[in-house]
């Protein structure tokens, strides 16, 4: 149980949101449990043998690549993560790069990897990578973006001055939680692209699967009418099942 | 549904055994089975499989699970129906998963099983809420299975879910009274076990404390300009001043003083 809680803390909230998968599925897809004591026997404690340390990279936890990177035999060095408090960076944010070759340039966040305090900025901080090199084929060179640390690598851009700024979370008078630039005091809205998941770009654009999904109209329809009945009584009444027998007194101990 | 199906089959078998024109009766009984289906489509055993057009799909995209708030606005009948829709879906998914494993194929979108199970759990929660509300209003009790806090054989606290019996406790000679009211709690063996168990718990706690202290030292070495308030918020038990003074937290450079 202890190990389980420990694991669940590791995958970031935004990662789960982006995947659009149930949390339980993400857990069971990346977890490596080698042994679990059988349930329901008093002589066995609820113990399990599982991998404790996973290396989170740009490969998302539910993918096959993640599993391959965390094979049973591989053990990698511990990654130290700077505690950063509340997360500030979302997909679609405009950020300025503070380190590396593209220092001073501004770009759009294309990926957020919360497990490592990383963001990937579109088309910036890149390196060249040779793909598919063979004896007979020289390979194709592609540009790939390297992740940047949110603590030292990037800063959000103030929409007023268009310059890098520190940001903090505050509440508006309506009680809404917003990001506010400390330089100009302007609200930096969370971009629409932050809603994007693996399945859809934004919530409204989700295409219902007519075979499997309940349509929104049916799901939102209110059919509940309060009655002084238990669930079972109501179902029996609607199905015309009559039960007049009184149950014998029983004892709970 | 399955139960009904079995029942009719069994009855049909009995009738056919007894009567002379057995085959005819058996066939009529089989034909009657179709009346039991409440769903519009009835493919008999093929209900355990997905639609044939989905068999070669690699990605079957579906929406999310039902949430509690969405189920709370539904009537009992709707919940009852939805439960069976989900149950059929879950059976179908398990069958398809098994079949895919058998044929050494990739089962598309296995997260569907989790979505269905989450929905079913939510339905159970909502039904339980409604029943608890009814019973608390009518009888003043929740109507849930009573649970007692007891000290078990090992001297550890345990939740004991009570069982239902038709005779009272004092009459029931077969109920092992000693399970709960035994004289072992104060025995030497239980006391020794309890002492060692507490020692184990203490050592787990101490190890965690030491591990956190060590981790904080490493963090201080790696990120000297770190926000200490956030660090303290994450590791509230660690003494940061003490951690900063240690050799491990210093890093590889000459001190300025």
Coordinates of C-alpha atoms in Angstrom, one line a residue:
Chain A
X1 CA 0.0 0.0 0.0
X2 CA 2.8 2.3 0.9
X3 CA 4.5 1.7 -2.4
X4 CA 1.3 2.2 -4.3
X5 CA 0.8 5.7 -2.8
X6 CA 4.4 6.5 -3.5
X7 CA 3.8 5.6 -7.2
X8 CA 0.6 7.5 -7.6
X9 CA 2.2 10.7 -6.5
X10 CA 4.8 10.5 -9.3
X11 CA 2.7 10.9 -12.5
X12 CA 1.8 14.6 -12.8
X13 CA -1.8 15.8 -12.9
X14 CA -1.3 17.5 -16.3
X15 CA 0.0 14.2 -17.7
X16 CA -3.1 12.4 -16.6
X17 CA -5.3 15.1 -18.0
X18 CA -3.4 15.1 -21.3
X19 CA -3.6 11.4 -21.6
X20 CA -7.4 11.4 -21.2
X21 CA -7.1 8.0 -19.6
X22 CA -8.4 6.8 -16.2
X23 CA -5.8 7.1 -13.5
X24 CA -6.1 3.4 -12.6
X25 CA -5.2 2.5 -16.2
X26 CA -2.1 4.7 -16.3
X27 CA -1.0 3.1 -13.0
X28 CA -1.5 -0.5 -14.2
X29 CA 0.1 0.3 -17.6
X30 CA 3.4 1.5 -16.3
X31 CA 3.7 -0.2 -13.0
X32 CA 5.9 -3.3 -12.7
X33 CA 4.6 -5.6 -10.0
X34 CA 6.6 -8.8 -9.8
X35 CA 4.8 -10.4 -6.9
X36 CA 1.6 -9.7 -5.0
X37 CA 0.4 -11.6 -2.0
X38 CA -2.9 -13.3 -2.5
X39 CA -5.9 -11.4 -1.2
X40 CA -8.4 -12.6 1.3
X41 CA -6.1 -14.8 3.5
X42 CA -5.4 -13.7 7.0
X43 CA -1.9 -15.1 7.0
X44 CA -0.7 -12.9 4.1
X45 CA -0.1 -9.2 4.6
X46 CA -1.0 -7.0 1.7
X47 CA 2.6 -6.9 0.5
X48 CA 4.0 -6.7 -3.0
X49 CA 7.3 -6.7 -4.8
X50 CA 7.4 -3.9 -7.4
X51 CA 9.8 -1.7 -9.1
X52 CA 10.2 1.5 -7.0
X53 CA 12.1 3.9 -9.2
X54 CA 11.0 4.7 -12.7
X55 CA 12.9 7.0 -15.0
X56 CA 10.4 9.5 -16.4
X57 CA 11.5 11.0 -19.7
X58 CA 9.7 12.6 -22.7
X59 CA 8.1 9.1 -23.2
X60 CA 4.8 9.2 -21.6
X61 CA 4.1 6.5 -18.8
X62 CA 1.4 4.6 -20.7
X63 CA 3.5 4.1 -23.9
X64 CA 5.5 1.1 -24.9
X65 CA 8.7 3.2 -25.1
X66 CA 8.4 4.0 -21.4
X67 CA 8.2 0.3 -20.6
X68 CA 11.3 -0.3 -22.8
X69 CA 13.2 2.4 -21.0
X70 CA 12.3 1.0 -17.6
X71 CA 13.1 -2.7 -18.3
X72 CA 13.5 -4.8 -15.2
X73 CA 17.2 -5.1 -15.5
X74 CA 17.9 -1.3 -16.0
X75 CA 18.7 0.8 -13.0
X76 CA 19.5 4.4 -13.5
X77 CA 20.7 7.2 -11.3
X78 CA 18.3 9.0 -9.1
X79 CA 17.0 12.3 -10.6
X80 CA 16.8 15.2 -8.2
X81 CA 13.8 17.4 -8.7
X82 CA 13.8 20.9 -7.4
X83 CA 10.5 21.5 -5.4
X84 CA 8.7 24.2 -7.4
X85 CA 5.4 24.6 -5.5
X86 CA 2.4 25.0 -7.7
X87 CA 2.8 24.3 -11.4
X88 CA 2.8 27.4 -13.7
X89 CA 3.4 26.3 -17.2
X90 CA 0.7 25.0 -19.6
X91 CA 0.7 23.9 -23.2
X92 CA 0.3 26.9 -25.5
X93 CA 2.0 29.4 -23.2
X94 CA 4.4 31.9 -24.6
X95 CA 7.8 31.6 -22.9
X96 CA 11.2 33.1 -23.1
X97 CA 14.2 30.9 -23.1
X98 CA 16.9 31.8 -20.6
X99 CA 19.6 29.2 -21.4
X100 CA 21.4 27.7 -24.3
X101 CA 21.7 28.6 -27.9
X102 CA 18.3 30.1 -28.2
X103 CA 18.7 32.2 -25.1
X104 CA 16.4 35.3 -25.3
X105 CA 14.1 33.8 -27.9
X106 CA 10.4 33.4 -27.3
X107 CA 8.4 30.4 -28.3
X108 CA 5.2 28.4 -27.6
X109 CA 5.2 25.5 -25.1
X110 CA 4.3 22.3 -27.0
X111 CA 4.6 19.7 -24.3
X112 CA 4.6 19.7 -20.5
X113 CA 6.4 17.0 -18.7
X114 CA 5.6 17.5 -15.0
X115 CA 7.4 14.5 -13.7
X116 CA 10.7 16.1 -14.6
X117 CA 9.8 19.8 -14.3
X118 CA 10.2 20.1 -18.0
X119 CA 8.6 21.9 -20.9
X120 CA 9.3 21.5 -24.6
X121 CA 9.3 24.7 -26.6
X122 CA 8.2 24.4 -30.2
X123 CA 11.2 24.6 -32.6
X124 CA 13.6 26.0 -30.0
X125 CA 16.5 24.6 -28.1
X126 CA 17.0 21.9 -30.8
X127 CA 19.7 19.6 -31.8
X128 CA 20.2 17.5 -34.9
X129 CA 19.5 13.8 -34.8
X130 CA 20.2 11.2 -37.4
X131 CA 17.4 8.7 -37.9
X132 CA 17.6 5.4 -39.7
X133 CA 21.3 5.3 -40.4
X134 CA 22.4 2.1 -42.1
X135 CA 25.4 0.6 -43.9
X136 CA 23.9 1.5 -47.2
X137 CA 21.9 4.6 -46.2
X138 CA 23.3 7.7 -44.5
X139 CA 20.1 8.3 -42.6
X140 CA 17.8 11.3 -42.3
X141 CA 18.7 14.3 -40.2
X142 CA 15.9 15.7 -38.2
X143 CA 15.7 18.6 -35.7
X144 CA 14.4 17.6 -32.3
X145 CA 13.6 19.8 -29.4
X146 CA 15.3 19.2 -26.1
X147 CA 13.3 19.7 -22.9
X148 CA 13.9 22.8 -20.7
X149 CA 13.8 23.0 -16.9
X150 CA 11.0 25.3 -15.8
X151 CA 13.1 26.5 -12.8
X152 CA 16.1 27.9 -14.8
X153 CA 15.4 27.3 -18.5
X154 CA 12.3 29.3 -19.2
X155 CA 10.1 32.2 -18.0
X156 CA 6.6 33.1 -18.9
X157 CA 6.1 36.2 -21.2
X158 CA 4.1 39.1 -19.9
X159 CA 1.4 39.8 -22.5
X160 CA 1.7 43.6 -21.9
X161 CA 5.4 44.2 -22.1
X162 CA 6.2 41.0 -24.1
X163 CA 9.2 40.4 -21.8
X164 CA 10.0 37.6 -19.5
X165 CA 8.4 37.9 -16.1
X166 CA 7.9 36.1 -12.8
X167 CA 4.4 34.9 -12.3
X168 CA 2.3 34.0 -9.2
X169 CA -1.1 32.5 -8.6
X170 CA -3.7 34.8 -7.2
X171 CA -7.5 35.0 -6.8
X172 CA -9.7 37.4 -8.6
X173 CA -12.7 39.1 -6.8
X174 CA -14.9 36.4 -8.3
X175 CA -12.8 33.8 -6.6
X176 CA -11.2 32.6 -9.8
X177 CA -7.7 31.4 -9.6
X178 CA -5.4 33.1 -12.2
X179 CA -1.8 33.6 -13.0
X180 CA -0.6 37.2 -12.6
X181 CA 2.6 38.7 -13.9
X182 CA 4.5 40.3 -11.0
X183 CA 6.0 42.9 -13.3
X184 CA 2.8 44.5 -14.7
X185 CA 0.1 42.9 -12.6
X186 CA -1.6 41.6 -15.7
X187 CA -3.5 38.3 -15.8
X188 CA -1.9 35.7 -18.0
X189 CA -4.8 33.6 -19.1
X190 CA -4.4 29.8 -19.5
X191 CA -4.3 29.1 -23.2
X192 CA -7.0 27.1 -25.0
X193 CA -4.3 24.6 -26.1
X194 CA -4.0 23.5 -22.5
X195 CA -7.3 21.7 -22.9
X196 CA -5.8 19.5 -25.6
X197 CA -5.6 15.8 -25.0
X198 CA -4.5 12.8 -27.0
X199 CA -8.1 12.4 -28.2
X200 CA -9.2 15.9 -28.9
X201 CA -8.0 19.5 -29.4
X202 CA -10.7 21.0 -27.1
X203 CA -13.6 19.6 -25.2
X204 CA -16.2 20.9 -27.6
X205 CA -14.6 19.3 -30.6
X206 CA -14.8 15.8 -29.2
X207 CA -16.6 13.5 -31.7
X208 CA -18.9 11.1 -30.0
X209 CA -18.6 7.4 -30.9
X210 CA -22.3 6.6 -31.8
X211 CA -21.8 2.9 -31.0
X212 CA -20.3 3.2 -27.6
X213 CA -20.9 6.6 -26.1
X214 CA -24.0 7.9 -24.4
X215 CA -24.8 11.2 -26.1
X216 CA -24.4 14.4 -24.1
X217 CA -28.2 15.2 -24.3
X218 CA -29.1 11.8 -22.8
X219 CA -26.4 11.9 -20.2
X220 CA -27.4 15.4 -19.0
X221 CA -31.2 14.6 -18.9
X222 CA -32.5 14.7 -15.3
X223 CA -34.7 11.7 -14.6
X224 CA -34.3 11.5 -10.9
X225 CA -37.5 12.0 -8.8
X226 CA -37.1 11.8 -5.0
X227 CA -39.1 9.0 -3.5
X228 CA -39.3 7.6 0.0
X229 CA -38.0 4.2 -1.1
X230 CA -34.8 2.3 -1.3
X231 CA -33.3 1.5 -4.6
X232 CA -34.4 -2.1 -4.4
X233 CA -38.0 -1.1 -3.4
X234 CA -38.2 1.2 -6.4
X235 CA -36.9 -1.4 -8.8
X236 CA -39.3 -4.0 -7.5
X237 CA -42.2 -1.7 -7.9
X238 CA -41.3 -0.7 -11.4
X239 CA -40.8 -4.4 -12.4
X240 CA -44.1 -5.5 -10.7
X241 CA -42.4 -7.7 -8.1
X242 CA -44.5 -8.0 -4.9
X243 CA -43.0 -9.1 -1.7
X244 CA -45.3 -9.3 1.4
X245 CA -43.3 -11.6 3.6
X246 CA -41.7 -10.1 6.6
X247 CA -38.2 -11.2 7.2
X248 CA -37.4 -13.1 10.4
X249 CA -35.4 -11.2 13.1
X250 CA -31.7 -11.7 12.7
X251 CA -28.8 -10.9 14.9
X252 CA -25.6 -9.2 13.9
X253 CA -22.4 -10.1 15.7
Chain B
X1 CA -30.3 -12.8 -17.1
X2 CA -27.8 -15.7 -17.2
X3 CA -29.6 -17.3 -14.3
X4 CA -32.9 -17.1 -16.2
X5 CA -31.3 -18.5 -19.3
X6 CA -29.9 -21.5 -17.3
X7 CA -33.1 -22.1 -15.5
X8 CA -35.1 -22.3 -18.7
X9 CA -32.5 -24.6 -20.3
X10 CA -32.7 -26.8 -17.3
X11 CA -36.5 -26.9 -17.3
X12 CA -36.5 -27.6 -21.0
X13 CA -34.1 -30.5 -20.4
X14 CA -36.4 -31.9 -17.7
X15 CA -39.5 -31.6 -19.9
X16 CA -37.8 -33.2 -22.8
X17 CA -36.7 -36.1 -20.7
X18 CA -40.2 -36.7 -19.4
X19 CA -42.3 -36.2 -22.5
X20 CA -42.6 -38.4 -25.5
X21 CA -42.3 -35.8 -28.2
X22 CA -39.3 -34.4 -26.4
X23 CA -37.6 -32.7 -29.3
X24 CA -40.6 -30.5 -30.2
X25 CA -41.0 -29.2 -26.6
X26 CA -37.3 -28.5 -26.4
X27 CA -37.3 -26.5 -29.5
X28 CA -40.3 -24.4 -28.3
X29 CA -38.5 -23.8 -25.0
X30 CA -35.4 -22.6 -26.9
X31 CA -37.5 -20.3 -29.0
X32 CA -39.0 -18.8 -25.9
X33 CA -35.6 -17.8 -24.7
X34 CA -35.6 -15.0 -27.2
X35 CA -38.5 -13.3 -25.3
X36 CA -36.2 -12.9 -22.2
X37 CA -33.9 -10.5 -23.9
X38 CA -34.7 -6.9 -23.0
X39 CA -32.2 -5.4 -25.4
X40 CA -33.2 -4.6 -28.9
X41 CA -30.4 -6.7 -30.4
X42 CA -30.1 -10.3 -29.5
X43 CA -27.2 -12.3 -30.9
X44 CA -27.2 -14.8 -28.1
X45 CA -23.7 -15.9 -27.3
X46 CA -22.3 -13.4 -29.8
X47 CA -23.3 -10.7 -27.3
X48 CA -20.0 -11.6 -25.5
X49 CA -18.1 -10.3 -28.5
X50 CA -17.7 -6.8 -29.9
X51 CA -19.4 -5.7 -33.2
X52 CA -17.8 -7.5 -36.0
X53 CA -16.8 -4.3 -37.7
X54 CA -14.6 -3.5 -34.7
X55 CA -12.7 -6.7 -34.8
X56 CA -9.8 -5.5 -36.9
X57 CA -9.8 -2.0 -35.5
X58 CA -6.6 -0.8 -33.8
X59 CA -8.1 2.2 -32.1
X60 CA -11.6 2.2 -30.7
X61 CA -12.0 5.6 -29.2
X62 CA -14.7 6.0 -26.5
X63 CA -15.6 8.8 -24.1
X64 CA -14.8 9.0 -20.4
X65 CA -16.5 7.1 -17.5
X66 CA -19.8 8.2 -15.9
X67 CA -19.1 10.6 -13.1
X68 CA -20.9 10.7 -9.8
X69 CA -22.7 13.9 -10.5
X70 CA -24.0 12.6 -13.8
X71 CA -25.4 9.5 -12.1
X72 CA -27.0 11.4 -9.2
X73 CA -29.5 13.0 -11.6
X74 CA -30.6 9.6 -13.0
X75 CA -33.6 7.7 -11.7
X76 CA -33.3 4.3 -10.1
X77 CA -34.6 2.5 -13.2
X78 CA -32.1 4.3 -15.3
X79 CA -29.2 3.3 -13.0
X80 CA -30.5 -0.3 -13.0
X81 CA -30.5 -0.4 -16.8
X82 CA -27.2 1.4 -17.1
X83 CA -25.7 -1.2 -14.7
X84 CA -26.6 -4.0 -17.0
X85 CA -25.4 -2.1 -20.1
X86 CA -22.1 -1.7 -18.4
X87 CA -22.0 -5.3 -17.2
X88 CA -22.5 -6.5 -20.7
X89 CA -19.9 -4.1 -21.9
X90 CA -17.4 -5.4 -19.3
X91 CA -18.1 -9.0 -20.2
X92 CA -17.6 -8.1 -23.8
X93 CA -14.3 -6.4 -23.1
X94 CA -13.0 -9.2 -21.0
X95 CA -14.0 -11.7 -23.7
X96 CA -12.3 -9.6 -26.4
X97 CA -9.2 -9.2 -24.3
X98 CA -9.0 -13.0 -23.8
X99 CA -9.6 -13.6 -27.4
X100 CA -6.9 -11.1 -28.5
X101 CA -4.5 -12.7 -26.1
X102 CA -5.3 -16.1 -27.5
X103 CA -4.8 -14.9 -31.1
X104 CA -1.6 -13.0 -30.1
X105 CA -3.1 -9.7 -31.2
X106 CA -3.0 -6.3 -29.5
X107 CA -6.3 -5.6 -27.6
X108 CA -7.3 -2.1 -28.7
X109 CA -7.8 0.5 -26.0
X110 CA -7.6 -1.6 -22.8
X111 CA -8.4 1.5 -20.8
X112 CA -12.1 0.9 -21.7
X113 CA -12.1 -1.8 -19.0
X114 CA -11.0 0.8 -16.4
X115 CA -13.6 3.2 -17.6
X116 CA -16.4 0.7 -17.3
X117 CA -15.3 -0.4 -13.9
X118 CA -15.1 3.2 -12.7
X119 CA -18.6 3.8 -13.9
X120 CA -19.9 0.7 -12.2
X121 CA -18.2 1.7 -8.9
X122 CA -19.8 5.1 -9.2
X123 CA -23.3 3.6 -9.7
X124 CA -22.8 1.5 -6.6
X125 CA -21.8 4.6 -4.7
X126 CA -24.9 6.5 -5.8
X127 CA -27.2 3.6 -5.0
X128 CA -25.6 3.2 -1.6
X129 CA -26.0 7.0 -1.0
X130 CA -29.7 6.8 -1.8
X131 CA -30.3 3.7 0.4
X132 CA -28.4 5.2 3.3
X133 CA -30.4 8.4 3.0
X134 CA -33.7 6.4 3.1
X135 CA -32.6 4.3 6.1
X136 CA -31.2 7.2 8.1
X137 CA -34.5 9.0 7.6
X138 CA -36.7 6.0 8.4
X139 CA -34.8 4.1 11.0
X140 CA -32.0 6.4 12.2
X141 CA -29.4 3.9 11.1
X142 CA -27.5 3.8 7.9
X143 CA -28.6 0.3 7.0
X144 CA -25.0 -0.6 6.1
X145 CA -23.3 -3.7 7.3
X146 CA -22.2 -2.9 10.9
X147 CA -18.4 -2.7 11.5
X148 CA -16.8 -3.0 14.9
X149 CA -13.4 -1.8 16.0
X150 CA -11.7 -4.8 17.7
X151 CA -8.3 -5.9 18.8
X152 CA -7.3 -9.0 16.8
X153 CA -5.3 -12.0 17.7
X154 CA -2.0 -10.2 17.1
X155 CA -3.0 -7.4 19.5
X156 CA -3.5 -5.0 16.6
X157 CA -6.6 -2.8 15.9
X158 CA -8.9 -4.3 13.2
X159 CA -12.2 -3.5 11.6
X160 CA -14.5 -6.5 12.1
X161 CA -17.4 -6.5 9.7
X162 CA -20.2 -8.2 11.6
X163 CA -22.1 -11.2 10.2
X164 CA -25.8 -11.9 10.2
X165 CA -27.1 -14.9 12.2
X166 CA -30.5 -16.3 12.8
X167 CA -29.9 -17.1 16.5
X168 CA -28.5 -14.7 19.1
X169 CA -25.0 -14.8 20.2
X170 CA -25.5 -16.5 23.6
X171 CA -27.3 -19.4 21.8
X172 CA -24.7 -19.8 19.1
X173 CA -22.2 -22.4 20.3
X174 CA -20.6 -22.7 17.0
X175 CA -19.6 -19.1 16.7
X176 CA -16.0 -18.9 17.9
X177 CA -16.3 -16.5 20.7
X178 CA -12.6 -16.6 21.4
X179 CA -11.9 -15.0 18.0
X180 CA -12.7 -11.6 19.5
X181 CA -13.0 -12.1 23.2
X182 CA -10.0 -14.2 23.7
X183 CA -7.6 -14.1 26.6
X184 CA -4.5 -13.8 24.4
X185 CA -4.3 -10.0 24.1
X186 CA -2.4 -9.8 27.3
X187 CA -0.3 -12.9 26.8
X188 CA 3.4 -12.8 26.6
X189 CA 3.6 -13.8 23.0
X190 CA 1.2 -11.1 21.8
X191 CA 3.0 -8.5 23.9
X192 CA 6.3 -9.5 22.4
X193 CA 4.9 -9.4 18.9
X194 CA 3.4 -6.0 19.5
X195 CA 6.6 -4.6 20.9
X196 CA 8.6 -5.9 17.9
X197 CA 5.9 -4.7 15.5
X198 CA 6.1 -1.2 17.0
X199 CA 9.9 -1.3 16.7
X200 CA 9.5 -2.1 13.0
X201 CA 7.1 0.8 12.5
X202 CA 9.5 3.1 14.3
X203 CA 12.4 2.0 12.1
X204 CA 10.3 2.6 8.9
X205 CA 9.6 6.1 10.1
X206 CA 13.2 6.8 11.1
X207 CA 14.4 5.5 7.8
X208 CA 12.0 7.8 6.0
X209 CA 13.2 10.7 8.1
X210 CA 16.9 10.0 7.3
X211 CA 16.2 9.5 3.7
X212 CA 14.4 12.8 3.5
X213 CA 17.2 14.6 5.3
X214 CA 19.7 13.1 2.9
X215 CA 17.6 14.0 -0.1
X216 CA 17.3 17.6 1.1
X217 CA 21.1 17.8 1.5
X218 CA 21.6 16.6 -2.1
X219 CA 19.0 19.1 -3.3
X220 CA 20.7 21.9 -1.5
X221 CA 24.0 20.9 -3.2
X222 CA 22.5 20.7 -6.7
X223 CA 20.2 23.8 -6.5
X224 CA 21.9 26.4 -4.3
X225 CA 19.5 29.1 -5.4
X226 CA 16.5 27.1 -4.5
X227 CA 13.4 28.6 -2.9
X228 CA 13.8 27.4 0.7
X229 CA 10.1 28.0 1.6
X230 CA 9.0 25.6 -1.1
X231 CA 11.6 23.0 0.0
X232 CA 10.4 23.3 3.6
X233 CA 6.8 22.9 2.5
X234 CA 7.7 19.7 0.7
X235 CA 9.8 18.3 3.6
X236 CA 8.3 19.8 6.7
X237 CA 10.1 17.5 9.1
X238 CA 13.6 18.4 7.9
X239 CA 15.7 21.0 9.7
X240 CA 17.0 23.1 6.8
X241 CA 19.5 25.0 8.8
X242 CA 21.1 21.8 10.0
X243 CA 21.0 20.4 6.5
X244 CA 22.7 23.4 5.0
X245 CA 25.6 23.1 7.5
X246 CA 26.4 19.6 6.5
X247 CA 29.3 18.5 4.3
X248 CA 27.0 16.8 1.8
X249 CA 25.1 20.0 1.1
X250 CA 28.2 22.1 0.4
X251 CA 29.1 21.2 -3.1
X252 CA 32.6 21.2 -4.7
X253 CA 33.9 24.7 -4.3
X254 CA 36.0 26.6 -1.7
X255 CA 34.0 28.4 0.9
X256 CA 34.1 32.2 0.7
X257 CA 35.0 32.8 4.3

